[in-house]
PDB file of C-alpha atoms in Angstrom:
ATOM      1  CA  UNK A 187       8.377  24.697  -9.763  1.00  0.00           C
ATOM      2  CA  UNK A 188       8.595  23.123 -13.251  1.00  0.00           C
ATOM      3  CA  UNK A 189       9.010  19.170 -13.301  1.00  0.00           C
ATOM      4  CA  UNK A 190      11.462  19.082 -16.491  1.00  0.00           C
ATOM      5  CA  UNK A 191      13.850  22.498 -14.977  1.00  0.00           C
ATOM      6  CA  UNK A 192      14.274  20.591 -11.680  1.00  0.00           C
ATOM      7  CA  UNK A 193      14.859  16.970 -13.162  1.00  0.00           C
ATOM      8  CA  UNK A 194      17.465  18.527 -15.902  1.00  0.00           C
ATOM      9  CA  UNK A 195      18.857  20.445 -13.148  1.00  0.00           C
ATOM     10  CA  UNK A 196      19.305  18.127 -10.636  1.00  0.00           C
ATOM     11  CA  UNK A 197      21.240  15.941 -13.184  1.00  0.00           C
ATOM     12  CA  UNK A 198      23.318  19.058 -13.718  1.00  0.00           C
ATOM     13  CA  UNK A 199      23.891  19.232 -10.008  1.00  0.00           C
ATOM     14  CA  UNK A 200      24.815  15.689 -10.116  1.00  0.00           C
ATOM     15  CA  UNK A 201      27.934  16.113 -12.343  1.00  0.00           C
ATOM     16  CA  UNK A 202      29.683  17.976  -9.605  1.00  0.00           C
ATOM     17  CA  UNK A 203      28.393  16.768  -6.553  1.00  0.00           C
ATOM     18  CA  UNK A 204      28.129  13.084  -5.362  1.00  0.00           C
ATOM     19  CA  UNK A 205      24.848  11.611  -3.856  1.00  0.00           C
ATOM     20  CA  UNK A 206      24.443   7.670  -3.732  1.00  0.00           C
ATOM     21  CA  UNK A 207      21.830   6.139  -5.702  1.00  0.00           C
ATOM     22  CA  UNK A 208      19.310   5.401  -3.210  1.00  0.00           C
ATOM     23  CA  UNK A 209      19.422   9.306  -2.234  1.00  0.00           C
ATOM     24  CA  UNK A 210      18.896   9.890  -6.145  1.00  0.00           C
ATOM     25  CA  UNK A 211      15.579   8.269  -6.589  1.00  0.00           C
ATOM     26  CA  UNK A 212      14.176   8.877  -3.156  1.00  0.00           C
ATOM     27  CA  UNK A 213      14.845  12.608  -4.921  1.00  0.00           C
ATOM     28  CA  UNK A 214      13.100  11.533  -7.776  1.00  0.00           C
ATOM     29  CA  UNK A 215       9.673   9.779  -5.758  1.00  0.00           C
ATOM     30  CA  UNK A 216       9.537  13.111  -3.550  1.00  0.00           C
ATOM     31  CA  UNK A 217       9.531  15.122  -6.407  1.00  0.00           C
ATOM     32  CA  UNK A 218       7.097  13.388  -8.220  1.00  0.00           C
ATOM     33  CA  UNK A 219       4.688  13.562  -5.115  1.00  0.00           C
ATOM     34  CA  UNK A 220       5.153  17.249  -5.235  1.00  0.00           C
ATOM     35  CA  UNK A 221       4.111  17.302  -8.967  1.00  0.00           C
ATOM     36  CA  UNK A 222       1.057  15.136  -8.733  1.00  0.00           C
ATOM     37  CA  UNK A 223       0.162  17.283  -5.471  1.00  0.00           C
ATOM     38  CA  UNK A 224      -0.148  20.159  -7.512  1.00  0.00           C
ATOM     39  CA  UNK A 225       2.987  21.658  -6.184  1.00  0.00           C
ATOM     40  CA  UNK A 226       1.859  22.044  -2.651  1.00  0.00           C
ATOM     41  CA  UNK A 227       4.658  23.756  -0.012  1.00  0.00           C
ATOM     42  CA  UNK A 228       4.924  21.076   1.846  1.00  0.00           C
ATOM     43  CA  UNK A 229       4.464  17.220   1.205  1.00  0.00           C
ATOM     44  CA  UNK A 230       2.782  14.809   3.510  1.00  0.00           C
ATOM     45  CA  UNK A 231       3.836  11.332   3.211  1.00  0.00           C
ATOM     46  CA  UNK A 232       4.874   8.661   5.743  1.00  0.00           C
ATOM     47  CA  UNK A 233       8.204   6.457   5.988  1.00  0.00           C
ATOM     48  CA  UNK A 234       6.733   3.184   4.946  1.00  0.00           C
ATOM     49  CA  UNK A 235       4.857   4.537   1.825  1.00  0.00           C
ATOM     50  CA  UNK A 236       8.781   5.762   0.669  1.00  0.00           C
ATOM     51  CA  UNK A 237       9.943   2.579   1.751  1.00  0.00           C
ATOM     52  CA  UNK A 238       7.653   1.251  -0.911  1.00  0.00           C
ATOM     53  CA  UNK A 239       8.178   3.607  -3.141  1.00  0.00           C
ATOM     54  CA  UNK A 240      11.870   2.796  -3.168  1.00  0.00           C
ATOM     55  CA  UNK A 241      11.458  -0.615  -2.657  1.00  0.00           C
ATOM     56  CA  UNK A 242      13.685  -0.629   0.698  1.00  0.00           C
ATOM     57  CA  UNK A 243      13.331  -2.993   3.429  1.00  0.00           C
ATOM     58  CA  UNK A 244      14.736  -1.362   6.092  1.00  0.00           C
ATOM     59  CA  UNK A 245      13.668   1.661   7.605  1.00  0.00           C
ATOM     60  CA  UNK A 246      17.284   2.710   8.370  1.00  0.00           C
ATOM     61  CA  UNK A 247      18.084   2.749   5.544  1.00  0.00           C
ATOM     62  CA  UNK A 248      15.756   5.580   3.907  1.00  0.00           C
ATOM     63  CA  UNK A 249      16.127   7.528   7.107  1.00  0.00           C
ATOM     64  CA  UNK A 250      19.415   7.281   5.915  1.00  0.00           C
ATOM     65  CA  UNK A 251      19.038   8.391   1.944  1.00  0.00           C
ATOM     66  CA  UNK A 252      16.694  11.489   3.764  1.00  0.00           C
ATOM     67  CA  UNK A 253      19.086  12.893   5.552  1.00  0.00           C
ATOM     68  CA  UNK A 254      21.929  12.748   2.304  1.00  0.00           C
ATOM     69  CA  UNK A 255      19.107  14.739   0.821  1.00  0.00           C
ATOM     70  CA  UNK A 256      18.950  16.770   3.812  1.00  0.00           C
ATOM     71  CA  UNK A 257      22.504  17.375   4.447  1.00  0.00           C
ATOM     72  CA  UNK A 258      22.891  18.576   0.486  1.00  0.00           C
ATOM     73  CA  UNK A 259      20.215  20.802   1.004  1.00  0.00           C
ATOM     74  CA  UNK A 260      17.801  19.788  -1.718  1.00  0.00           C
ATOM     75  CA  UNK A 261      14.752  18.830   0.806  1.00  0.00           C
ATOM     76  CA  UNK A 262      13.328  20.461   4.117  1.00  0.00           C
ATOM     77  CA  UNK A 263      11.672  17.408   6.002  1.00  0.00           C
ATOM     78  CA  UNK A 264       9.476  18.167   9.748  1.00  0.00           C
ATOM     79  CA  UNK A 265       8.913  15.283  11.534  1.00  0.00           C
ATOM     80  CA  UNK A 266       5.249  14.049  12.114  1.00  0.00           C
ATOM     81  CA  UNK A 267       3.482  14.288  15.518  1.00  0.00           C
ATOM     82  CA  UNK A 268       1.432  10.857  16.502  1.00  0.00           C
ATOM     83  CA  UNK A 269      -1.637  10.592  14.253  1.00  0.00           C
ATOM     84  CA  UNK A 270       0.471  12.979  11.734  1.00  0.00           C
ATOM     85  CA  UNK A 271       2.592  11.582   8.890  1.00  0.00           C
ATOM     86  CA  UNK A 272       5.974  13.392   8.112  1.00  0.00           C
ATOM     87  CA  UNK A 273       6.156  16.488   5.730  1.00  0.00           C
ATOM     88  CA  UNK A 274       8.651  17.093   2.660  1.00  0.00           C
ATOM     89  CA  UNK A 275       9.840  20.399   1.561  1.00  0.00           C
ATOM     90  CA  UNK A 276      11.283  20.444  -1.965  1.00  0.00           C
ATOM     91  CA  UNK A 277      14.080  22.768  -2.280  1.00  0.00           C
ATOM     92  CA  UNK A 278      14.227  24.167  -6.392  1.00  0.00           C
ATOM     93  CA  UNK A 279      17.562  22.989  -7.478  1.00  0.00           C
ATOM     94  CA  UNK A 280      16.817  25.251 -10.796  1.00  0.00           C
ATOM     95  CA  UNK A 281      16.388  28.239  -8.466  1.00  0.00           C
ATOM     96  CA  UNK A 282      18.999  27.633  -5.694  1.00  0.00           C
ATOM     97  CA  UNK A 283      21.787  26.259  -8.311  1.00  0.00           C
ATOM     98  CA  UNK A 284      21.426  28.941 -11.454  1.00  0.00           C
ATOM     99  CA  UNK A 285      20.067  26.510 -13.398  1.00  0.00           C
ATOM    100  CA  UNK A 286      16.942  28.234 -13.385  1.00  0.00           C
ATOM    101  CA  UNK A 287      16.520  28.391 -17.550  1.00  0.00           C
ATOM    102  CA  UNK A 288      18.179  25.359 -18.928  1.00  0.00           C
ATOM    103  CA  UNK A 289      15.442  23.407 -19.556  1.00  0.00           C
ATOM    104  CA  UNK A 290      13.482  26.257 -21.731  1.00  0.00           C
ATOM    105  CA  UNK A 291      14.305  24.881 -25.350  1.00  0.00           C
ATOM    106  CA  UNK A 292      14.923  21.334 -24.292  1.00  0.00           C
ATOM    107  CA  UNK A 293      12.237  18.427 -25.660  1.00  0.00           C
ATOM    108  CA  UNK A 294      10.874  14.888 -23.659  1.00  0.00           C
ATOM    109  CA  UNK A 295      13.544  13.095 -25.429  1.00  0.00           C
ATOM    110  CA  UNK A 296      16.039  14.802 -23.424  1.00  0.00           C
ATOM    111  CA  UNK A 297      14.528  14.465 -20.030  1.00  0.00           C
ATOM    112  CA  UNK A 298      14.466  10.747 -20.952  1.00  0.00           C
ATOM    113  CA  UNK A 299      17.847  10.776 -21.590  1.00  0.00           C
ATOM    114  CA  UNK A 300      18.880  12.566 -18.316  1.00  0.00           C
ATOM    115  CA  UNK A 301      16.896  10.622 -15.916  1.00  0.00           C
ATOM    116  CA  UNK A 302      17.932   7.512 -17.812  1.00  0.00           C
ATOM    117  CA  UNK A 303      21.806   8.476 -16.650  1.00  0.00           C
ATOM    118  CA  UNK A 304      20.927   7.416 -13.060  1.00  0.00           C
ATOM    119  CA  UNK A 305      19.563   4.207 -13.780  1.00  0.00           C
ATOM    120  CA  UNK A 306      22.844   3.519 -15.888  1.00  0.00           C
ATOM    121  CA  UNK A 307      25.166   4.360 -13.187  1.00  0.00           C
ATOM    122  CA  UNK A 308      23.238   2.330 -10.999  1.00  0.00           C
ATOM    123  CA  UNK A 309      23.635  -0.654 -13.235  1.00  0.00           C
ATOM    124  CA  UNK A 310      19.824  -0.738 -12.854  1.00  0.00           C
ATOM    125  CA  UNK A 311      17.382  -2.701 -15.635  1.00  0.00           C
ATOM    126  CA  UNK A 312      15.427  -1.239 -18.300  1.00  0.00           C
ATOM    127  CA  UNK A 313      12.213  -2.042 -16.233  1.00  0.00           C
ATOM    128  CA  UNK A 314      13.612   0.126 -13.306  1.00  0.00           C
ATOM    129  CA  UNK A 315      14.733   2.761 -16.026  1.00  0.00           C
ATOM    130  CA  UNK A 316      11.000   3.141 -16.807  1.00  0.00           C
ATOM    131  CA  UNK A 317      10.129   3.284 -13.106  1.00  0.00           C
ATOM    132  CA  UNK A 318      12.022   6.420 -13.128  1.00  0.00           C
ATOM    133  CA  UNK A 319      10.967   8.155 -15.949  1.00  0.00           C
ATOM    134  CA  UNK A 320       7.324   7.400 -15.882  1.00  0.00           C
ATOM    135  CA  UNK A 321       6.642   6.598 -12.255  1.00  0.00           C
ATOM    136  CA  UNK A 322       4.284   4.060 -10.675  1.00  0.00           C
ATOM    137  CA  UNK A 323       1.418   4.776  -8.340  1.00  0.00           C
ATOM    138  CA  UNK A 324       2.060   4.475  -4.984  1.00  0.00           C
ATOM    139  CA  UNK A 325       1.492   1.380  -3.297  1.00  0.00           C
ATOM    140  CA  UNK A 326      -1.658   2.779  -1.628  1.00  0.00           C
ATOM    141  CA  UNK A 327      -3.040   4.439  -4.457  1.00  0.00           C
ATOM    142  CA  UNK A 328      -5.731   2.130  -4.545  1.00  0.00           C
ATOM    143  CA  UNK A 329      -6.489   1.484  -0.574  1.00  0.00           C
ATOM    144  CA  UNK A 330      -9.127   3.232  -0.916  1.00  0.00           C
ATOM    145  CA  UNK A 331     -10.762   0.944  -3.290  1.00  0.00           C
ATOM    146  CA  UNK A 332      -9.674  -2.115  -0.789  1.00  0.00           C
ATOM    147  CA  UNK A 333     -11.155  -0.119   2.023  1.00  0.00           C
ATOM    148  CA  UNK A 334     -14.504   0.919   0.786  1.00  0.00           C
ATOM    149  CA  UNK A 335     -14.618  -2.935  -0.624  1.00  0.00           C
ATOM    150  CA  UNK A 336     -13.885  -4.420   2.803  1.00  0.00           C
ATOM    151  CA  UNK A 337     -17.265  -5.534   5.157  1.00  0.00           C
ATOM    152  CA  UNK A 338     -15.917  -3.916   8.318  1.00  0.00           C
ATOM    153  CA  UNK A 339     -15.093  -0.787   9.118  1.00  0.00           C
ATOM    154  CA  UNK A 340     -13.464   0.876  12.395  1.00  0.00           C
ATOM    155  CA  UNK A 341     -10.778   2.428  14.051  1.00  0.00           C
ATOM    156  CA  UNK A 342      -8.539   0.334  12.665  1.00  0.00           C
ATOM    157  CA  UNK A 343      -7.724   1.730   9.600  1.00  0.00           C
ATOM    158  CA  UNK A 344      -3.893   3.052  10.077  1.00  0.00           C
ATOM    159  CA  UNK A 345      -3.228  -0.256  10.877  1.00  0.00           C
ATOM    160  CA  UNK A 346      -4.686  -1.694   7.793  1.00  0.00           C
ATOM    161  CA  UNK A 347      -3.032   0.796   5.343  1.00  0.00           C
ATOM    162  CA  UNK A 348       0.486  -0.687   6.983  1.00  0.00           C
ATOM    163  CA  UNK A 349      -0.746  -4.289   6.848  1.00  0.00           C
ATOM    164  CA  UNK A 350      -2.067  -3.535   3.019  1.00  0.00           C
ATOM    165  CA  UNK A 351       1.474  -1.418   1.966  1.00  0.00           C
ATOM    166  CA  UNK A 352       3.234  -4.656   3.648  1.00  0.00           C
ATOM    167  CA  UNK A 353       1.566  -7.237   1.864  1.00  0.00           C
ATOM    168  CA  UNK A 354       2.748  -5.630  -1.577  1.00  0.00           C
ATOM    169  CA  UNK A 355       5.765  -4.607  -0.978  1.00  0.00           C
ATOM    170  CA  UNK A 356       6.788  -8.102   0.470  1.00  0.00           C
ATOM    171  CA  UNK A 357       4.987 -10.492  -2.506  1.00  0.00           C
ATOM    172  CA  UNK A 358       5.617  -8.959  -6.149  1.00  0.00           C
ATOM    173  CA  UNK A 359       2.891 -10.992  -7.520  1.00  0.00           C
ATOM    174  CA  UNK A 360       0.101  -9.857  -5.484  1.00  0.00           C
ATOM    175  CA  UNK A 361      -1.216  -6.653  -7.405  1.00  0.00           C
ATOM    176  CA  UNK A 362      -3.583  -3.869  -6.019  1.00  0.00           C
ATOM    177  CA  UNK A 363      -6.611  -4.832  -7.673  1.00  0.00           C
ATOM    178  CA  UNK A 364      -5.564  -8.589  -6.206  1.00  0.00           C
ATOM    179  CA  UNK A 365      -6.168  -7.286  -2.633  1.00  0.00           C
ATOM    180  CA  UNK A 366      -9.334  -5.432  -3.572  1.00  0.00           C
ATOM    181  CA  UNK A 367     -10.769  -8.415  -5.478  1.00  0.00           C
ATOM    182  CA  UNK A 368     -10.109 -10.202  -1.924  1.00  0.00           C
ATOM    183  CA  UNK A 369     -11.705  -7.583   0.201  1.00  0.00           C
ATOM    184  CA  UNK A 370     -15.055  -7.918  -2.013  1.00  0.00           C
ATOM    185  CA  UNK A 371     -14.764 -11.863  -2.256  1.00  0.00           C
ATOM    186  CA  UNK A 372     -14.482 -11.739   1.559  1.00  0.00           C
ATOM    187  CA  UNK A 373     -17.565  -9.658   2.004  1.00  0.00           C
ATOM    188  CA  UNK A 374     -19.741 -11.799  -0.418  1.00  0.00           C
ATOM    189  CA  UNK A 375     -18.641 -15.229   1.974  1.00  0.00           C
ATOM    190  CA  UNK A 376     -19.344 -12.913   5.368  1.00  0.00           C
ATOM    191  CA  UNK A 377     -22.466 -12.290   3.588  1.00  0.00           C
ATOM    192  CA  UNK A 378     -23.855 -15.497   1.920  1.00  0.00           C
ATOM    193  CA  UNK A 379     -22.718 -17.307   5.595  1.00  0.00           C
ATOM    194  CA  UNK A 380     -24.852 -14.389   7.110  1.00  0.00           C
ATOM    195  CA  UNK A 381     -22.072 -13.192   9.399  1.00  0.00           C
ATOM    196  CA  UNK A 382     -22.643 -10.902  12.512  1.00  0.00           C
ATOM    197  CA  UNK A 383     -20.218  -7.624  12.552  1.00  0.00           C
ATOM    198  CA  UNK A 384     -18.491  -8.598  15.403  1.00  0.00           C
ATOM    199  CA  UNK A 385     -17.644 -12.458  13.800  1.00  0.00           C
ATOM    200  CA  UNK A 386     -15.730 -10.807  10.888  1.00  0.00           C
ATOM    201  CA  UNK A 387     -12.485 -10.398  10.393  1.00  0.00           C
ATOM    202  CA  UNK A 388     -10.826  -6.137  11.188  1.00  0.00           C
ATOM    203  CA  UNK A 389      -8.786  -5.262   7.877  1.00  0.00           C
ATOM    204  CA  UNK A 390      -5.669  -5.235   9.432  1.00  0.00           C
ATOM    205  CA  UNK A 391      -6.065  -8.877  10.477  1.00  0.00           C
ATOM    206  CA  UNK A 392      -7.062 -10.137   7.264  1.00  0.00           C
ATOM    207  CA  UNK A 393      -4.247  -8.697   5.704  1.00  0.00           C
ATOM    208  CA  UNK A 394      -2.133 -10.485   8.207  1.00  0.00           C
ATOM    209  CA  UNK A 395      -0.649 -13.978   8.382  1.00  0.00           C
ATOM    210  CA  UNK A 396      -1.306 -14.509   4.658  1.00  0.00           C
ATOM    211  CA  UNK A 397      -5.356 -14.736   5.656  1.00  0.00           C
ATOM    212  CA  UNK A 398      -6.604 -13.063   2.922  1.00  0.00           C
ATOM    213  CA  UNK A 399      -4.852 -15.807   0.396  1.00  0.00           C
ATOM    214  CA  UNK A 400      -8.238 -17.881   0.335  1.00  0.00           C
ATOM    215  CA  UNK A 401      -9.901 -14.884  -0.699  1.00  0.00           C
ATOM    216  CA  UNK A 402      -8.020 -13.762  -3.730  1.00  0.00           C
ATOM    217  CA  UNK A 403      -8.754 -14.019  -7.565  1.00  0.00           C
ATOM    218  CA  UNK A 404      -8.518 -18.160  -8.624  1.00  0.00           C
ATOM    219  CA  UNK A 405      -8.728 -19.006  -4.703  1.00  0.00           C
ATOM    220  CA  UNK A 406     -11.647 -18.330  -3.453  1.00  0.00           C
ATOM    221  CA  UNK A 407     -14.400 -20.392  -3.654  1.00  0.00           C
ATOM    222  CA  UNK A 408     -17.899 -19.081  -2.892  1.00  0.00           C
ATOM    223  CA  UNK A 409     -19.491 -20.596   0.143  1.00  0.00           C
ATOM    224  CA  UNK A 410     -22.713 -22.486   0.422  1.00  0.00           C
ATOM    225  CA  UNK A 411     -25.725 -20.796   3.019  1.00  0.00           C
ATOM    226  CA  UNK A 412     -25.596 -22.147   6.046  1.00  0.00           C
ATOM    227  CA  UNK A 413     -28.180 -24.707   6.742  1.00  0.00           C
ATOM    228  CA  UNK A 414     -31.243 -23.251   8.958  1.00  0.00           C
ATOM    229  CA  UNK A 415     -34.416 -24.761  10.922  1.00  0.00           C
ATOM    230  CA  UNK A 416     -38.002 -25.031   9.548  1.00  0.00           C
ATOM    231  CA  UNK A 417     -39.545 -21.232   9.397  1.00  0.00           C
ATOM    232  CA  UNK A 418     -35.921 -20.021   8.155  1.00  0.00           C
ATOM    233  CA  UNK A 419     -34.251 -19.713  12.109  1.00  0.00           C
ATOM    234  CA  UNK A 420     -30.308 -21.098  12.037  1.00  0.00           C
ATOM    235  CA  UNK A 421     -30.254 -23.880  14.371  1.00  0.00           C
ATOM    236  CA  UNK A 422     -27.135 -25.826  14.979  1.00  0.00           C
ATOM    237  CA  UNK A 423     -28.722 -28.591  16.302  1.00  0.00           C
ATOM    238  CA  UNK A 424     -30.728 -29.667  13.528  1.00  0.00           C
ATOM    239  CA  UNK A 425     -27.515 -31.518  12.245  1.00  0.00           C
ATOM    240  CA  UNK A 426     -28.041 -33.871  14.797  1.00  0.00           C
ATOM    241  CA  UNK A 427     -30.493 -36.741  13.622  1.00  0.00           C
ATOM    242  CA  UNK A 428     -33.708 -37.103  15.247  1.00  0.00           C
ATOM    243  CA  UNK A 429     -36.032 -39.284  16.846  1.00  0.00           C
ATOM    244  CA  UNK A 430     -39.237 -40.134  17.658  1.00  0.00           C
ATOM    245  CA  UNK A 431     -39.402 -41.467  21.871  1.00  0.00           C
ATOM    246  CA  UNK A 432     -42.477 -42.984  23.137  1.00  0.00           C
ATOM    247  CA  UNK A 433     -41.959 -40.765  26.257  1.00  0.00           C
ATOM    248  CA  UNK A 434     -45.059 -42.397  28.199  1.00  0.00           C
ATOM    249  CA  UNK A 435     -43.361 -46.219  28.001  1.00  0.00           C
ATOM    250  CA  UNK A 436     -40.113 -44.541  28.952  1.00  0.00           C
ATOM    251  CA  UNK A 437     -41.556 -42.856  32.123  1.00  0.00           C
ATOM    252  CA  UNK A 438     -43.394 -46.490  33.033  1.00  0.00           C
ATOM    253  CA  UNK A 439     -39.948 -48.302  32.768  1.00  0.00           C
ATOM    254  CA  UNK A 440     -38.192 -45.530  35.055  1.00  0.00           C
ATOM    255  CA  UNK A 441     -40.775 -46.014  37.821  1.00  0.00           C
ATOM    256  CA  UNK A 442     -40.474 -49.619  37.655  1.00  0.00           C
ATOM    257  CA  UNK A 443     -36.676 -49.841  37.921  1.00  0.00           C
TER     258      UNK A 443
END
């Protein structure tokens, strides 16, 4: 496929045929996965990573936008076995609508211009208009960074990827590199408090409940070392103040009462 024929031709396809917005630029994200994928057959990608994407709430409601796409044949979709995200098939409206040359003499300005048309009949703002035309990364395109920044690894990783994809999509001011800035801060304090593996936090539940707040950029405060015995042992007793017994007088005045 070629990115510019299919986004010229799909507004082409739009002047005769009616799809709702929200079935417009879930065209738009799909298609731009398939471009940065290198044009692979089929697209993996799961529901809450569109629901990003698109910045929907509900997951009715893309399931919803999907199947308009579905139902006016522009995308082939499989559903995803446990374990297995779902797959996207992106049907060339150039090829399948005889639009196949009409974006051979045609320059940027004029892309611009066409995807621009569907933010203006959605009444959208300029910032959304650039959205379209030069899209974001994906919410997760930096988890790995959070992930590889984070002091615990295990099996608990799906689970984290939703918690991490949550957290953004529900606070607008927390950015990526907030979240990975928290995962390191949080691995310094497990570290300078010389935490055991099994004391710290999984990913998934530091990401939940709003946790991971204390740890993020102009929060977090670095924690002293825990105090320890003579020789360098922790001992949690040593807190306690101590004192000297004269244990021989003490036995005397036992045996005597």
């Amino acid at each position: 496929m070629n990115y510019l024929d299919e986004i010229l031709a799909f507004e082409q396809w739009l002047e005769t045929h009616y799809l709702p917005i929200l079935p417009q630029l879930l065209w738009y994200k799909l298609m731009y996965l398939c471009n940065r994928s290198g044009w692979s057959e089929w697209v993996t990608v799961d529901n809450l990573r569109l629901m990003a994407a698109t910045q929907v709430n509900r997951e009715a409601t893309l399931i919803k936008a999907r199947d308009d796409l579905i139902k006016a044949g522009l995308v082939e979709y499989q559903k995803g076995k446990k374990g297995s995200p779902n797959r996207y098939r992106m049907v060339s409206v150039a090829g399948k609508f005889t639009f196949k040359n009409v974006a051979k003499n045609v320059d940027k300005s004029e892309m611009k211009n066409a995807v621009e048309s569907v933010a203006k009949r959605a009444d959208i703002d300029k910032h959304k208009q650039r959205e379209i035309y030069n899209p974001p990364k994906s919410l997760v395109e930096d988890f790995e960074g959070f992930w590889k920044a984070y002091p615990k690894h295990g099996n608990d990783r799906p689970a984290a990827e939703r918690a991490y994809c949550k957290v953004l999509r529900e606070d607008c001011h927390i950015r990526e590199q907030d979240l990975v800035a928290a995962a390191a801060n949080y691995a310094e304090a497990m570290k300078v408090l010389g935490r055991e593996k099994n004391y710290i936090r999984s990913a998934a539940s530091f990401l939940t409940d709003n946790f991971f707040a204390a740890y993020l950029p102009g929060q977090y405060v670095r924690p002293e070392r825990e105090r320890t015995a003579a020789g360098g042992g922790k001992n949690r007793f040593n807190q306690f103040a101590q004192h000297d017994y004269d244990f021989g007088a003490l036995e005397k005045e036992l045996v005597v009462n």
